[in-house]
Amino acid sequence: MFENIVARLREIERKYQVIVLYAVESGSRAWGLASKASDYDVRFIYVHSVNWYLTIDPQGMGKKRDVIELPIEDHLDISGWEITKALRLFRKSNPAILEWMRSGEVYLQQTGFISGLRLLEKEVFNPQSMLFHYIKIAKNNWSSLHGKDVKIKNYLNAFRSLLAGKWIVQFHEIPPLNFQPLIEHAHLPKQLKKELEHLVEVKICGEQDAVHPIPCLNDYIEKELNFLIEAAGTWHGEKKDPTAQLDELFRMTLKEAWGEF
């Protein structure tokens, strides 16, 4: 599948006349929670040629499409962001990009772009913003865990986000992408950890999609959500504006990718 994905990315480069700077696996396969039936969630950042960015209309850039999305087929979900969109979101400590940077499955990496991003990561990381992101995902999944049967996927999504939030509070750093380190560092009660790891095994084996609600898991999610919400509300601090550095990274990447100007 790796070769197939790289081939698809090369097709995108030819069709859209872009260069894919960085492409990785995202979603359940990057989290260590995939079954055989799981999609491959490929995410990438790309750059157009110099002329695409040069316009006398100051609004011209805003009218141009800044994403490439392919229809999902053959368990392949492929989409990407244009470099300036990606850099603006990175400046806001966008969790998606910060997670992509931690993926263990890299399909393409061209130019020094991603290395440049990593050098600026501490400049943009906003613990409060990222914590609120994980709280929102955990809350959305937790709200669906009260029926007669609930999806295992929702349990794991809730816990992955919850434990990622706890990692941020404890270590003041971006959490790992893989689910297992989050479990190991959370110091969960023995029975709760056993229940959670069983759900992981069932999800990976693809034996079933749903289970009856598990009270100890639901109670833990509710309790820790309240803790995280309180913690997020006490976080303060300002970051320096990294725009000048990101502008320079954009120009350097454009020149390295296309060898122009």
mmCIF file of N, CA, C and O in Angstrom, residues 162-196:
data_model
loop_
_atom_site.group_PDB
_atom_site.id
_atom_site.type_symbol
_atom_site.label_atom_id
_atom_site.label_comp_id
_atom_site.label_asym_id
_atom_site.label_seq_id
_atom_site.Cartn_x
_atom_site.Cartn_y
_atom_site.Cartn_z
ATOM 1 N N LEU A 162 -8.861 12.599 25.657
ATOM 2 C CA LEU A 162 -8.781 12.874 27.087
ATOM 3 C C LEU A 162 -7.352 12.702 27.599
ATOM 4 O O LEU A 162 -6.821 13.568 28.316
ATOM 5 N N LEU A 163 -6.714 11.605 27.217
ATOM 6 C CA LEU A 163 -5.357 11.339 27.692
ATOM 7 C C LEU A 163 -4.340 12.282 27.050
ATOM 8 O O LEU A 163 -3.324 12.619 27.672
ATOM 9 N N ALA A 164 -4.613 12.714 25.814
ATOM 10 C CA ALA A 164 -3.751 13.720 25.185
ATOM 11 C C ALA A 164 -3.837 15.031 25.959
ATOM 12 O O ALA A 164 -2.824 15.714 26.182
ATOM 13 N N GLY A 165 -5.052 15.380 26.395
ATOM 14 C CA GLY A 165 -5.213 16.582 27.205
ATOM 15 C C GLY A 165 -4.485 16.480 28.536
ATOM 16 O O GLY A 165 -3.839 17.429 28.994
ATOM 17 N N LYS A 166 -4.578 15.323 29.173
ATOM 18 C CA LYS A 166 -3.877 15.118 30.439
ATOM 19 C C LYS A 166 -2.362 15.204 30.244
ATOM 20 O O LYS A 166 -1.638 15.692 31.125
ATOM 21 N N TRP A 167 -1.879 14.724 29.103
ATOM 22 C CA TRP A 167 -0.438 14.810 28.797
ATOM 23 C C TRP A 167 -0.011 16.281 28.742
ATOM 24 O O TRP A 167 1.035 16.655 29.281
ATOM 25 N N ILE A 168 -0.818 17.114 28.082
ATOM 26 C CA ILE A 168 -0.500 18.540 27.960
ATOM 27 C C ILE A 168 -0.439 19.185 29.343
ATOM 28 O O ILE A 168 0.469 19.961 29.644
ATOM 29 N N VAL A 169 -1.418 18.869 30.191
ATOM 30 C CA VAL A 169 -1.452 19.447 31.536
ATOM 31 C C VAL A 169 -0.246 18.989 32.347
ATOM 32 O O VAL A 169 0.379 19.780 33.067
ATOM 33 N N GLN A 170 0.115 17.731 32.216
ATOM 34 C CA GLN A 170 1.207 17.181 33.026
ATOM 35 C C GLN A 170 2.587 17.614 32.544
ATOM 36 O O GLN A 170 3.445 17.997 33.356
ATOM 37 N N PHE A 171 2.792 17.567 31.211
ATOM 38 C CA PHE A 171 4.138 17.789 30.683
ATOM 39 C C PHE A 171 4.325 19.137 29.988
ATOM 40 O O PHE A 171 5.440 19.493 29.607
ATOM 41 N N HIS A 172 3.240 19.870 29.744
ATOM 42 C CA HIS A 172 3.303 21.159 29.040
ATOM 43 C C HIS A 172 3.975 21.015 27.678
ATOM 44 O O HIS A 172 4.774 21.873 27.264
ATOM 45 N N GLU A 173 3.650 19.929 26.987
ATOM 46 C CA GLU A 173 4.210 19.693 25.670
ATOM 47 C C GLU A 173 3.188 18.978 24.798
ATOM 48 O O GLU A 173 2.164 18.490 25.281
ATOM 49 N N ILE A 174 3.470 18.929 23.506
ATOM 50 C CA ILE A 174 2.581 18.290 22.547
ATOM 51 C C ILE A 174 2.571 16.788 22.812
ATOM 52 O O ILE A 174 3.629 16.167 22.921
ATOM 53 N N PRO A 175 1.394 16.180 22.928
ATOM 54 C CA PRO A 175 1.326 14.748 23.250
ATOM 55 C C PRO A 175 1.718 13.872 22.069
ATOM 56 O O PRO A 175 1.647 14.303 20.910
ATOM 57 N N PRO A 176 2.123 12.639 22.333
ATOM 58 C CA PRO A 176 2.435 11.702 21.247
ATOM 59 C C PRO A 176 1.169 11.347 20.478
ATOM 60 O O PRO A 176 0.050 11.446 20.992
ATOM 61 N N LEU A 177 1.355 10.925 19.233
ATOM 62 C CA LEU A 177 0.224 10.583 18.382
ATOM 63 C C LEU A 177 -0.310 9.189 18.700
ATOM 64 O O LEU A 177 -1.515 8.950 18.673
ATOM 65 N N ASN A 178 0.589 8.264 18.995
ATOM 66 C CA ASN A 178 0.191 6.882 19.253
ATOM 67 C C ASN A 178 -0.523 6.757 20.596
ATOM 68 O O ASN A 178 -0.163 7.418 21.573
ATOM 69 N N PHE A 179 -1.545 5.913 20.626
ATOM 70 C CA PHE A 179 -2.395 5.776 21.802
ATOM 71 C C PHE A 179 -1.684 5.098 22.979
ATOM 72 O O PHE A 179 -1.907 5.451 24.141
ATOM 73 N N GLN A 180 -0.815 4.132 22.707
ATOM 74 C CA GLN A 180 -0.216 3.339 23.774
ATOM 75 C C GLN A 180 0.608 4.158 24.763
ATOM 76 O O GLN A 180 0.471 3.985 25.983
ATOM 77 N N PRO A 181 1.485 5.074 24.309
ATOM 78 C CA PRO A 181 2.217 5.893 25.284
ATOM 79 C C PRO A 181 1.296 6.742 26.153
ATOM 80 O O PRO A 181 1.602 6.987 27.322
ATOM 81 N N LEU A 182 0.166 7.165 25.593
ATOM 82 C CA LEU A 182 -0.783 7.953 26.376
ATOM 83 C C LEU A 182 -1.365 7.116 27.515
ATOM 84 O O LEU A 182 -1.523 7.595 28.641
ATOM 85 N N ILE A 183 -1.679 5.854 27.200
ATOM 86 C CA ILE A 183 -2.212 4.953 28.229
ATOM 87 C C ILE A 183 -1.162 4.709 29.312
ATOM 88 O O ILE A 183 -1.453 4.758 30.507
ATOM 89 N N GLU A 184 0.072 4.426 28.892
ATOM 90 C CA GLU A 184 1.119 4.064 29.848
ATOM 91 C C GLU A 184 1.459 5.197 30.806
ATOM 92 O O GLU A 184 1.817 4.953 31.965
ATOM 93 N N HIS A 185 1.363 6.444 30.338
ATOM 94 C CA HIS A 185 1.754 7.579 31.174
ATOM 95 C C HIS A 185 0.592 8.164 31.972
ATOM 96 O O HIS A 185 0.784 9.114 32.740
ATOM 97 N N ALA A 186 -0.619 7.612 31.789
ATOM 98 C CA ALA A 186 -1.792 8.188 32.448
ATOM 99 C C ALA A 186 -2.013 7.656 33.859
ATOM 100 O O ALA A 186 -2.817 8.203 34.608
ATOM 101 N N HIS A 187 -1.309 6.558 34.228
ATOM 102 C CA HIS A 187 -1.456 5.948 35.553
ATOM 103 C C HIS A 187 -2.925 5.652 35.854
ATOM 104 O O HIS A 187 -3.472 6.062 36.890
ATOM 105 N N LEU A 188 -3.570 4.949 34.939
ATOM 106 C CA LEU A 188 -4.985 4.626 35.075
ATOM 107 C C LEU A 188 -5.192 3.550 36.144
ATOM 108 O O LEU A 188 -4.325 2.698 36.351
ATOM 109 N N PRO A 189 -6.352 3.563 36.802
ATOM 110 C CA PRO A 189 -6.688 2.451 37.716
ATOM 111 C C PRO A 189 -6.616 1.124 36.974
ATOM 112 O O PRO A 189 -6.926 1.055 35.780
ATOM 113 N N LYS A 190 -6.196 0.086 37.686
ATOM 114 C CA LYS A 190 -5.920 -1.209 37.054
ATOM 115 C C LYS A 190 -7.108 -1.745 36.262
ATOM 116 O O LYS A 190 -6.957 -2.174 35.109
ATOM 117 N N GLN A 191 -8.304 -1.736 36.842
ATOM 118 C CA GLN A 191 -9.473 -2.289 36.165
ATOM 119 C C GLN A 191 -9.858 -1.449 34.950
ATOM 120 O O GLN A 191 -10.212 -1.970 33.894
ATOM 121 N N LEU A 192 -9.752 -0.148 35.103
ATOM 122 C CA LEU A 192 -10.079 0.742 33.977
ATOM 123 C C LEU A 192 -9.118 0.525 32.817
ATOM 124 O O LEU A 192 -9.527 0.452 31.660
ATOM 125 N N LYS A 193 -7.834 0.409 33.135
ATOM 126 C CA LYS A 193 -6.831 0.175 32.099
ATOM 127 C C LYS A 193 -7.089 -1.146 31.383
ATOM 128 O O LYS A 193 -6.966 -1.240 30.156
ATOM 129 N N LYS A 194 -7.476 -2.150 32.152
ATOM 130 C CA LYS A 194 -7.777 -3.464 31.571
ATOM 131 C C LYS A 194 -8.950 -3.370 30.603
ATOM 132 O O LYS A 194 -8.909 -3.928 29.498
ATOM 133 N N GLU A 195 -10.003 -2.663 30.995
ATOM 134 C CA GLU A 195 -11.179 -2.489 30.137
ATOM 135 C C GLU A 195 -10.804 -1.734 28.855
ATOM 136 O O GLU A 195 -11.222 -2.095 27.752
ATOM 137 N N LEU A 196 -10.010 -0.705 29.009
ATOM 138 C CA LEU A 196 -9.618 0.115 27.862
ATOM 139 C C LEU A 196 -8.749 -0.674 26.889
ATOM 140 O O LEU A 196 -8.957 -0.628 25.669
#
